[in-house]
Short mmCIF file of C-alpha atoms and ligand atoms in Angstrom, two decimals:
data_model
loop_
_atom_site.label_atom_id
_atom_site.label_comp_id
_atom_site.label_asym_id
_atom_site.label_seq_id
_atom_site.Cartn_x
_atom_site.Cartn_y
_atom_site.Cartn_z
CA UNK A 138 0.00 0.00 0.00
CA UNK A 139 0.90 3.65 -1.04
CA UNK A 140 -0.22 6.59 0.24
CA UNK A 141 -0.42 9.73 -1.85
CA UNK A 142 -1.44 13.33 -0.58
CA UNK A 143 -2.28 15.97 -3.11
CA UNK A 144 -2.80 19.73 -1.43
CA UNK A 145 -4.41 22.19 -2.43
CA UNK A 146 -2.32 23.99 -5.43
CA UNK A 147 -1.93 20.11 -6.91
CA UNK A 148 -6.07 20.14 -7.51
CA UNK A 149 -6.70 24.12 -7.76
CA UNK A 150 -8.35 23.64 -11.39
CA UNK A 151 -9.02 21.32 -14.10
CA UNK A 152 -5.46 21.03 -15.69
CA UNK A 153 -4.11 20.00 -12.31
CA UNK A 154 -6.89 17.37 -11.25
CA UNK A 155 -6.14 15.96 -14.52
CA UNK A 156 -2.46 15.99 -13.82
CA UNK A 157 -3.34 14.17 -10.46
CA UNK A 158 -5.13 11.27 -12.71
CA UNK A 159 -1.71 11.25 -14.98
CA UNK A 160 0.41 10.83 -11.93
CA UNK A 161 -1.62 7.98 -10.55
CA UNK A 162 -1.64 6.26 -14.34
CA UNK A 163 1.82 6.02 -13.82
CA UNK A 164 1.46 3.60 -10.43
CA UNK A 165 -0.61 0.63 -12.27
CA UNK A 166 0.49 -1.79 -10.00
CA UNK A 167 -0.07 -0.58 -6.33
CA UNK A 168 -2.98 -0.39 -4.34
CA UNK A 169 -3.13 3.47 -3.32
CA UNK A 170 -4.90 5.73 -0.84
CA UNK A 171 -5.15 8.92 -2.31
CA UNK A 172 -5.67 12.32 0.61
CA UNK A 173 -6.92 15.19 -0.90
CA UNK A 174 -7.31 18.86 0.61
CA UNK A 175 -9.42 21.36 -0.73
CA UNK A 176 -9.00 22.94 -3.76
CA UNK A 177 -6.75 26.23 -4.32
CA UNK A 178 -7.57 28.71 -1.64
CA UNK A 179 -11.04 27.29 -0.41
CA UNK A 180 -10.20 26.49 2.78
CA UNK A 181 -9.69 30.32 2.91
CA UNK A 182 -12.50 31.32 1.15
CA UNK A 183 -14.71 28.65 3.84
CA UNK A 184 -13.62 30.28 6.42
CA UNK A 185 -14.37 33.64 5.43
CA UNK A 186 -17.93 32.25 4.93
CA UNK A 187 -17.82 31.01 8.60
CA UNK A 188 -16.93 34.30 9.54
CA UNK A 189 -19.52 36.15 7.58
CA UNK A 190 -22.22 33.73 8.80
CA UNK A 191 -21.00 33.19 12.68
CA UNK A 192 -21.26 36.89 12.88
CA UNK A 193 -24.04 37.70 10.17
CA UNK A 194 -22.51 39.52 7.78
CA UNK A 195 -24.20 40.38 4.34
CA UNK A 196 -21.25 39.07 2.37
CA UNK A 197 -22.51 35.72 3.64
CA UNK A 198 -23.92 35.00 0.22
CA UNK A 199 -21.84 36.09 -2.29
CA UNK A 200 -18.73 34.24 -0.80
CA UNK A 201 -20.89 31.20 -1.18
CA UNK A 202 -21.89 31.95 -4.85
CA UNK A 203 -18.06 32.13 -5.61
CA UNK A 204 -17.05 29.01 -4.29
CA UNK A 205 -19.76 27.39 -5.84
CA UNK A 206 -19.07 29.16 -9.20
CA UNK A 207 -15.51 27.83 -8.44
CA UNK A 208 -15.85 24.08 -8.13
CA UNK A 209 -18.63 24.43 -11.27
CA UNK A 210 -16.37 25.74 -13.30
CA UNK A 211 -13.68 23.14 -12.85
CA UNK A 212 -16.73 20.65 -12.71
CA UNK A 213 -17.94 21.72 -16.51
CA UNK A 214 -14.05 21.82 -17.63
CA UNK A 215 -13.40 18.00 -16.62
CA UNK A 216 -17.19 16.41 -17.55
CA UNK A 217 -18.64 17.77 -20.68
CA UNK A 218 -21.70 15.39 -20.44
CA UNK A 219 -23.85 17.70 -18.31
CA UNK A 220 -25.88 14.89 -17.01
CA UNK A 221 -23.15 13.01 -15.51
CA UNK A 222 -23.93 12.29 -11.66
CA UNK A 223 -21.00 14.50 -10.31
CA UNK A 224 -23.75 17.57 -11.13
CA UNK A 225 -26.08 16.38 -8.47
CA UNK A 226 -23.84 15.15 -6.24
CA UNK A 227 -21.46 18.55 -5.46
CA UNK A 228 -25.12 20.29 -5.61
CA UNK A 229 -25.99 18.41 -2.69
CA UNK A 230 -23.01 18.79 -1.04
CA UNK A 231 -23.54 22.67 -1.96
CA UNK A 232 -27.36 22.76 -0.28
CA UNK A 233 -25.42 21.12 2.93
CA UNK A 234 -23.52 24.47 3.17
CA UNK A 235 -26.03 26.52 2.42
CA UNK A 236 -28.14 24.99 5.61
CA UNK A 237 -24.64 25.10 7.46
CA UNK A 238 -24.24 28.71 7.32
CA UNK A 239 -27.92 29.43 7.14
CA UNK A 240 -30.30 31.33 10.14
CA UNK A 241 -28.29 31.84 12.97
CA UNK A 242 -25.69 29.84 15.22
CA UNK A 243 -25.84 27.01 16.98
CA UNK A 244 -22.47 26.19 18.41
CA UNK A 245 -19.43 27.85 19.44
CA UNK A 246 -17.32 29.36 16.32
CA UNK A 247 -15.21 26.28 16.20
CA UNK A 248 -17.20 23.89 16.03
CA UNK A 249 -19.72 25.93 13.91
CA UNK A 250 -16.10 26.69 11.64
CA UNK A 251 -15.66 22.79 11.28
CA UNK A 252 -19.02 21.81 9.99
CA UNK A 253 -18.55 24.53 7.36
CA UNK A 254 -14.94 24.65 6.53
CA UNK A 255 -14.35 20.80 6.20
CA UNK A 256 -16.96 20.82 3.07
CA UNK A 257 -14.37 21.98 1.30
CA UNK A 258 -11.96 18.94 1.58
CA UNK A 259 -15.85 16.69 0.93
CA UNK A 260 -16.09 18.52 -2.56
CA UNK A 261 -12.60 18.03 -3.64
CA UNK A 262 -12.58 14.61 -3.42
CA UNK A 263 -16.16 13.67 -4.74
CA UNK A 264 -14.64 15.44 -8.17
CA UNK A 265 -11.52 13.73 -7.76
CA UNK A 266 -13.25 10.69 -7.30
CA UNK A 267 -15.79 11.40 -10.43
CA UNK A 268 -12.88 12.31 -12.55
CA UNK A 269 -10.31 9.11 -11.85
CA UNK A 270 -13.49 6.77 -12.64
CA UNK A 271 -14.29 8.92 -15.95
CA UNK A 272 -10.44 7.93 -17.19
CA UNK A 273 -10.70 4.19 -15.91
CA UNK A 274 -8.89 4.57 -12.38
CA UNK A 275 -11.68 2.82 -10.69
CA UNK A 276 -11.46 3.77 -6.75
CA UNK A 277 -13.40 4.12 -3.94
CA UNK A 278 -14.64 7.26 -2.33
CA UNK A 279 -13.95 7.14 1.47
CA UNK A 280 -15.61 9.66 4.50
CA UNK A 281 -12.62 10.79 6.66
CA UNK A 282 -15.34 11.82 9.16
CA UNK A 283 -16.41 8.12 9.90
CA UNK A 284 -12.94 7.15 9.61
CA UNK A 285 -10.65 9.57 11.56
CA UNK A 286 -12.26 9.88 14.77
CA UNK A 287 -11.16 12.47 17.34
CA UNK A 288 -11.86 14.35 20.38
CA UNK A 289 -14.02 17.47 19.98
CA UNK A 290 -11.56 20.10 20.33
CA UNK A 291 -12.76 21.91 17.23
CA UNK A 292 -10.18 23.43 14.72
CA UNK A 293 -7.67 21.21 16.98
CA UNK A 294 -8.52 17.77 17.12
CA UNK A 295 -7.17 15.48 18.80
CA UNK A 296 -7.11 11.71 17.04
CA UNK A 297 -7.76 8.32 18.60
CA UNK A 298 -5.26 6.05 17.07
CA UNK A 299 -6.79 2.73 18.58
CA UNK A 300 -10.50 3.22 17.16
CA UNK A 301 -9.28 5.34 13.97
CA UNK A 302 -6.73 2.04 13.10
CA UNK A 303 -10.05 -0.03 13.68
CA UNK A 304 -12.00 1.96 11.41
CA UNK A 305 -9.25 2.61 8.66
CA UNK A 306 -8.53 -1.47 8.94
CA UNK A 307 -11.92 -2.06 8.59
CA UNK A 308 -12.81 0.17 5.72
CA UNK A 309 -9.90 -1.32 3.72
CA UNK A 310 -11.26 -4.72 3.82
CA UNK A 311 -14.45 -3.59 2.43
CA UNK A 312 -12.71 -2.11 -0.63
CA UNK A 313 -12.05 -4.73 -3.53
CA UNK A 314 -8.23 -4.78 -2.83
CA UNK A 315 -6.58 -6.37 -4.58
CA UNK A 316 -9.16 -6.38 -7.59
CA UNK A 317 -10.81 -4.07 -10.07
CA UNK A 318 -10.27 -1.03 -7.70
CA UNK A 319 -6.90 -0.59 -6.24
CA UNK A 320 -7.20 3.72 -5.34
CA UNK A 321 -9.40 4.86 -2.46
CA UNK A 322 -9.65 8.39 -2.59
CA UNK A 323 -10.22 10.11 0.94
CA UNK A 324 -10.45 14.07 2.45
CA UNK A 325 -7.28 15.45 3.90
CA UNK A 326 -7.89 17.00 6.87
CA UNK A 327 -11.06 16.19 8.39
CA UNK A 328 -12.09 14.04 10.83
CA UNK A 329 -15.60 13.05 13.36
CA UNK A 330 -16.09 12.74 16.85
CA UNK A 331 -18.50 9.95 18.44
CA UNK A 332 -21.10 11.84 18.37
CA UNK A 333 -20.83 12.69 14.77
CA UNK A 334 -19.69 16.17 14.79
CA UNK A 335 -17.39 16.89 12.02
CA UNK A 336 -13.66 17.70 13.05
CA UNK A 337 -10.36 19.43 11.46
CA UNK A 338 -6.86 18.80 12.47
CA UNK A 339 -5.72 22.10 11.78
CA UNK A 340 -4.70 24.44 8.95
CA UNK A 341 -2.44 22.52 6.80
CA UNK A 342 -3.11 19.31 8.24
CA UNK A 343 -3.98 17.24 5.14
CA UNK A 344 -0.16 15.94 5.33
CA UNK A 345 -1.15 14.52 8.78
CA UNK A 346 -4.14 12.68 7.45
CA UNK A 347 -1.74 11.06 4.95
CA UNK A 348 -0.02 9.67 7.62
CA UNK A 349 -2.23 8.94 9.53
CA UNK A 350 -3.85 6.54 6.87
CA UNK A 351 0.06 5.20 6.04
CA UNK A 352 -0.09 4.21 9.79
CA UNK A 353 -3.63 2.66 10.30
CA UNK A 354 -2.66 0.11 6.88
CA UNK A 355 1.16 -0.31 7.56
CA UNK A 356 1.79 1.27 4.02
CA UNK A 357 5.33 0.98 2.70
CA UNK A 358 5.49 5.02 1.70
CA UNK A 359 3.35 8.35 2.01
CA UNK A 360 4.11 10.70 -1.27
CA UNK A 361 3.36 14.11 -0.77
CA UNK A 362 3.04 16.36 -4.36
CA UNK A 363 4.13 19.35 -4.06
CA UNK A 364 4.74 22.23 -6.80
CA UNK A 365 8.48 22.34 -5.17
CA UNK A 366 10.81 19.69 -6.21
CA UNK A 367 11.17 18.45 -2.75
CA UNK A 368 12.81 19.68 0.04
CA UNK A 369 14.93 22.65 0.37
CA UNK A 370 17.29 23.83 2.38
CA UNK A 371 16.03 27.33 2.45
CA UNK A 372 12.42 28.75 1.59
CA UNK A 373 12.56 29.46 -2.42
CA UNK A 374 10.32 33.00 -1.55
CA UNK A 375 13.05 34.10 0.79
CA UNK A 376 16.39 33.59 -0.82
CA UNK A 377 17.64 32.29 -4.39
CA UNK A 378 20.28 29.84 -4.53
CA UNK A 379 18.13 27.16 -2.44
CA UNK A 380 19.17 23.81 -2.51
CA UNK A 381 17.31 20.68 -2.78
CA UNK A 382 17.68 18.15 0.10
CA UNK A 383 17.70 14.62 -1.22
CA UNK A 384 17.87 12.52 2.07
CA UNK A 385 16.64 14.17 5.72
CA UNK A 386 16.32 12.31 9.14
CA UNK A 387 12.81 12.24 10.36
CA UNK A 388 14.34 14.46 13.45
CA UNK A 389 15.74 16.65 11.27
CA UNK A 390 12.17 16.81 9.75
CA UNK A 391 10.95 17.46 12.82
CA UNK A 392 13.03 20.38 13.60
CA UNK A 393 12.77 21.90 10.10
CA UNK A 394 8.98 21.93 10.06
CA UNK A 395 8.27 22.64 13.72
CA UNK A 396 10.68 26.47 13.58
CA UNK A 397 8.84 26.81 10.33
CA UNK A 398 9.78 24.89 7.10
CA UNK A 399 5.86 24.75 5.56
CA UNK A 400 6.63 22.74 3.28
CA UNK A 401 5.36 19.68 5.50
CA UNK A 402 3.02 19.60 8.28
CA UNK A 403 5.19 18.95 11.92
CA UNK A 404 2.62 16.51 12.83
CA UNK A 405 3.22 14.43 9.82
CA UNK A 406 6.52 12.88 11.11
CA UNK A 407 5.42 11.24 14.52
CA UNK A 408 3.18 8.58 12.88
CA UNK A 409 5.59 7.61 10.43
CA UNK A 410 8.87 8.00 12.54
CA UNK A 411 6.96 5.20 15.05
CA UNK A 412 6.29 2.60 12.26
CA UNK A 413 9.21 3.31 10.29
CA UNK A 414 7.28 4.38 7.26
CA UNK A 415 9.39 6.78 4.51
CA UNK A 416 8.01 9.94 3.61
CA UNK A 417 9.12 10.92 0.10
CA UNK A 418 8.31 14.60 -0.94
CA UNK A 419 7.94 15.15 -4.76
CA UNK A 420 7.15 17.53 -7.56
CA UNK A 421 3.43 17.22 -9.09
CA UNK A 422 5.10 19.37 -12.20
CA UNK A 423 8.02 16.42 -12.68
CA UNK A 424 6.52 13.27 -11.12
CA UNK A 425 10.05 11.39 -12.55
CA UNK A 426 12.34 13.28 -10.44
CA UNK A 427 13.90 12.42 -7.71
CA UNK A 428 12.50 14.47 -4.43
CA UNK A 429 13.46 14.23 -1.03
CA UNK A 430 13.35 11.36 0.97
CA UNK A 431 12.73 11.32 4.63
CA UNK A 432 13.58 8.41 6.90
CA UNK A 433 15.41 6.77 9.87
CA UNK A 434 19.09 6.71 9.96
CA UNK A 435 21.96 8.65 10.68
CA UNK A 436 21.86 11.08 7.74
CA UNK A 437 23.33 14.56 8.47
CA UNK A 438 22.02 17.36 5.93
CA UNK A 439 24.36 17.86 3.31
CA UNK A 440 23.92 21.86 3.63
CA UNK A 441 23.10 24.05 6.62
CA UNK A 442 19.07 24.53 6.38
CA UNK A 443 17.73 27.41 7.45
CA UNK A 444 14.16 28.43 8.15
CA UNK A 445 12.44 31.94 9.10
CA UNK A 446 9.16 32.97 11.48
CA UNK A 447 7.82 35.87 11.16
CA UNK A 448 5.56 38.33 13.30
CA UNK A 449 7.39 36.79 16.42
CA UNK A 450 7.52 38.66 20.13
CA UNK A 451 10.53 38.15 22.63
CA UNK A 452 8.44 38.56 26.23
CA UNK A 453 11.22 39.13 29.17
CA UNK A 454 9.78 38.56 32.65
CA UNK A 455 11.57 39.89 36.03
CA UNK A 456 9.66 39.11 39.08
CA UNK A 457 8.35 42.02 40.72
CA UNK A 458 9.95 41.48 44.46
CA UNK A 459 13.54 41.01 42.85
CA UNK A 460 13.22 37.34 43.43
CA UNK A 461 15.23 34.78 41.29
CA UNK A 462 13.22 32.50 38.54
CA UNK A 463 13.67 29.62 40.38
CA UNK A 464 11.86 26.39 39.61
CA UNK A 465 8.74 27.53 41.40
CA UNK A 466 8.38 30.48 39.32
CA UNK A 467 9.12 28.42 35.87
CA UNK A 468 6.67 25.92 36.82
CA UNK A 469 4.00 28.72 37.36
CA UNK A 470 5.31 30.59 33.94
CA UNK A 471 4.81 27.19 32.16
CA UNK A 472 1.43 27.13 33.40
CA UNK A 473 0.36 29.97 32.25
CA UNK A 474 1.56 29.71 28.45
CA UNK A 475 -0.04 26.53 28.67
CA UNK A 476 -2.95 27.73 29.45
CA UNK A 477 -3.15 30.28 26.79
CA UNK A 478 -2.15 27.98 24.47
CA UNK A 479 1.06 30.21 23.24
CA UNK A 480 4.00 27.76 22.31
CA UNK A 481 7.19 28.75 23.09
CA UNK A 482 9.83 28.71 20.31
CA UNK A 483 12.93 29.50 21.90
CA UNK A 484 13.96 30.90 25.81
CA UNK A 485 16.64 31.92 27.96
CA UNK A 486 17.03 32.40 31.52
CA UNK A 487 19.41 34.35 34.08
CA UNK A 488 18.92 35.34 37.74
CA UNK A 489 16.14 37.46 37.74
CA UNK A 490 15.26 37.18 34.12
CA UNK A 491 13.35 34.97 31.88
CA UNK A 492 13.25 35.55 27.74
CA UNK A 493 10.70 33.95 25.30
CA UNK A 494 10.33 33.94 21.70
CA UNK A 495 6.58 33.48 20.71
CA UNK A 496 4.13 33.94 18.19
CA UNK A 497 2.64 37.54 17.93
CA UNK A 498 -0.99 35.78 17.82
CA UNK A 499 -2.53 39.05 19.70
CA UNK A 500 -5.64 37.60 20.74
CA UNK A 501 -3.62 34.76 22.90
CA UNK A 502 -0.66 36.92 24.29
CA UNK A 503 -3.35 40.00 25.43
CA UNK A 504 -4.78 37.62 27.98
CA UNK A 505 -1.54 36.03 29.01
CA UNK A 506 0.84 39.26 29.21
CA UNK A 507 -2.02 40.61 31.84
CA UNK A 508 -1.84 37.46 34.20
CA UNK A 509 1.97 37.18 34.11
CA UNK A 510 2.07 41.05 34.63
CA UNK A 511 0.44 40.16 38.08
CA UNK A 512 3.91 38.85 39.22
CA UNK A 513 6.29 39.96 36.84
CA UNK A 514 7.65 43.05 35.20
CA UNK A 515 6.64 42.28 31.58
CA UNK A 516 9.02 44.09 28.50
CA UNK A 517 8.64 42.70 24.97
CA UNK A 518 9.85 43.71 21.74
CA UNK A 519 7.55 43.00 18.57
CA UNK A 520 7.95 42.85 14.97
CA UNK A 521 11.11 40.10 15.28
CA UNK A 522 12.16 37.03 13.52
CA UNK A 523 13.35 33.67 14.57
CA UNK A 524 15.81 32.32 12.29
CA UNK A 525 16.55 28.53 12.73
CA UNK A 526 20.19 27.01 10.85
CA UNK A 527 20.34 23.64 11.54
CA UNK A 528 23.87 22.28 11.07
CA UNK A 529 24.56 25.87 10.57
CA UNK A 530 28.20 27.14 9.37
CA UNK A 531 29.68 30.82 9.93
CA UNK A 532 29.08 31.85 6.38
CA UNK A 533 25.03 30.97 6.77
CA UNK A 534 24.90 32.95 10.30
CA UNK A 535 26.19 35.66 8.08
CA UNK A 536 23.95 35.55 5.23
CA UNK A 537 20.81 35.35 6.84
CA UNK A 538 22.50 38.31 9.56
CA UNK A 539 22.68 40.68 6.98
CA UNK A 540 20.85 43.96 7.89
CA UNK A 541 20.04 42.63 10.60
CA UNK A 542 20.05 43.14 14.94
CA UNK A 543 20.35 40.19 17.09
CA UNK A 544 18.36 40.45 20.03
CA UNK A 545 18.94 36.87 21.50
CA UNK A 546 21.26 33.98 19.76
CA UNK A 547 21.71 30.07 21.16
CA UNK A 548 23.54 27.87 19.64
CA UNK A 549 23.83 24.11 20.44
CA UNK A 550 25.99 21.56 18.31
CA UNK A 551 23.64 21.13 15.51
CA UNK A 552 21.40 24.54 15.56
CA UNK A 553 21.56 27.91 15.90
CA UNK A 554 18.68 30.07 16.49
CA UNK A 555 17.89 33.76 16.18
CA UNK A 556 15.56 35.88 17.27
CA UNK A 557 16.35 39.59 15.09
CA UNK A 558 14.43 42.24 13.81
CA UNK A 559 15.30 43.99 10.41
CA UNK A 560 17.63 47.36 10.69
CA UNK A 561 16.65 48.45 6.55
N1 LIG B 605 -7.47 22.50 3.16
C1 LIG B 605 -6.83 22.61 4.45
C2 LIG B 605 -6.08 23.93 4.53
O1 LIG B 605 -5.97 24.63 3.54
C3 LIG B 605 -5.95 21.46 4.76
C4 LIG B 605 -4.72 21.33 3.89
O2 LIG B 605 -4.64 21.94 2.84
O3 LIG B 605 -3.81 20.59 4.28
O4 LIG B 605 -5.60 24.27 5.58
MG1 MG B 606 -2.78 23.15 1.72
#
């Protein structure tokens, strides 16, 4: 078993879902789940819908008429026989989100954001789907929601591997493989809670379904398609002269993608790091090249990689009474980023002073900064980045210094991190 995950740029019209059905022509032989996000930008558009109808705006309606215009279009460009049951079937899927986003709210915004924005990732595939059988690559249409079950932490949710495995494992044996159909095709991104309340994983986090699926059926590889030729060691809309990474450590993975490397989702790794499953990132554009390949082993990156946030804040507590941060006060500190749900990226402590690097996510840090500043003199600088080198060299803490003030460096064997703001 394969799996292959094709976001959203790979499907955003009907050249590219065609290109999808060319890519998978080329795999004859293998039985293949196939994880699909939405197409192009309609996870964005979605969730300006859930906006306009959480808090009953009048644009409500024409953001819905131009998503629907959207998919039709790419609908009439890939089946000319206007009969053809993919017609009725996105229409339906179309009056679901009408009555999703009609009246007024029932739920929280979350979970009101989920049942809306996660039709998005239902419409993809059902086209997908429609399309592969129309050009003889006969596969089965799977519901993530019935399949990925989570918690009900909306917009965040949280999987359970043991009844998710059961479902996946159970699913597959339904499907003819091996036999006539050896593709299942299957929403990135989405998942259900027991009570059948639709679920997302989080922006981006059709990668995570892929593996996800590569985990519950023991598959042998996940394929992600990209419109990059793999992975590189710098971000392409950042800097030229970016190389391409042939061969990366899953814990190199993991670093590159958790301080900011988008061009995987961090959660992707875990599940395929604990059953030893390779993760091979290619180009949809050149489906023969080589990519990057990302596995166990002791491989050490050819070329420092380095990897930017943006929009980040450097918070430095003092305790009010003079006192040192001593373990007490950390523990407390911890708490309360915790409970705020800020992640820290990077920190540094000394007697009476404690320095974080965060995400400037303003509605989070507001309610944080004013408990801390109940114990602690609070200063923080904003408009910063945090630049990551991993097996960095003098030359690369020079290039990506340039014009730049350091505020805060650390450096361990393998990694250097930044935190700088820009001085042009
Ligand atoms: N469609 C979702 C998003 O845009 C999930 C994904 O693309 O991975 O965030
Ligand atoms: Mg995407």
């Amino acid at each position: 078993m394969k799996v292959f995950k094709f976001g959203g740029a790979s499907v955003k019209d009907a050249p590219a879902v065609k290109n999808v059905g060319k890519i998978l022509q080329g795999f004859p032989d293998d039985k293949i789940i196939v994880v699909i996000s939405a197409m192009g930008k309609t996870t964005n558009a979605l969730e300006r819908l859930t906006e306009a109808f959480f808090y009953q705006k009048p644009e409500r309606k024409s953001i819905l008429e131009e998503i629907k215009a959207y998919h039709f279009s790419i609908v009439k460009d890939l089946f000319s026989d206007e009969n053809h049951s993919i017609y009725d079937s996105i229409e339906n899927t179309f009056v679901e989100l009408e009555w999703a986003t009609e009246g007024f709210p029932e739920h929280d915004f979350d979970h009101e954001y989920d049942q809306i924005v996660s039709l998005g990732e239902i419409l993809s595939t059902q086209i997908v789907s429609a399309y592969l059988n129309q050009i003889g690559l006969k596969n089965s249409w799977l519901d993530a929601r019935g399949l990925i079950q989570t918690d009900d932490s909306y917009r965040q949710a949280k999987i359970d591997f043991v009844q998710t495995e059961k479902n996946v494992q159970d699913a597959m044996r339904l499907i003819q493989f091996p036999g006539q159909i050896s593709i299942a095709v299957v929403q990135g991104f989405i998942g259900g809670t027991s009570e059948n309340f639709t679920t997302t994983l989080g922006r981006e986090g059709s990668d995570y379904t892929a593996a996800v699926m590569a985990y519950c059926t023991n598959a042998d590889s996940v394929t992600i398609w990209k419109d990059v030729p793999g992975v590189l060691n710098a971000d392409p809309k950042w800097f030229n002269n970016t190389v391409k990474i042939q061969q990366l450590s899953y814990q190199d993975a993991i670093e590159l993608t958790y301080y900011g490397a988008t061009v995987i989702h961090p959660k992707t790794i875990k599940p395929l790091q604990n059953k030893n499953i390779p993760l091979l990132v290619k180009s949809f554009v050149e489906p023969d090249a080589e990519g990057t390949i990302i596995s166990d082993g002791n491989i050490k990156l050819p070329t420092p990689s380095f990897i930017f946030k943006v929009n980040q804040l450097l918070i430095s507590l003092q305790p009010k009474d003079f006192s040192f941060i001593a373990e007490e006060n950390l523990g407390n500190i911890f708490l309360l980023f915790h409970k705020h749900n800020v992640s820290i990226h990077m920190m540094q402590l000394s007697a009476i002073n404690f320095s974080v690097c965060v995400d400037n996510n303003e509605s989070k840090i507001s309610g944080l900064i004013s408990e801390l500043q109940n114990e602690y003199k609070v200063l923080y600088n904003d408009r910063l980045e945090l630049c990551t080198i991993r097996y960095y060299d003098q030359n690369t803490i020079d290039r990506v210094t340039e014009n730049k003030l350091v505020l805060l460096e650390q450096k361990s064997r393998y990694t250097v991190q930044l935190v700088m703001r820009n001085t042009k």
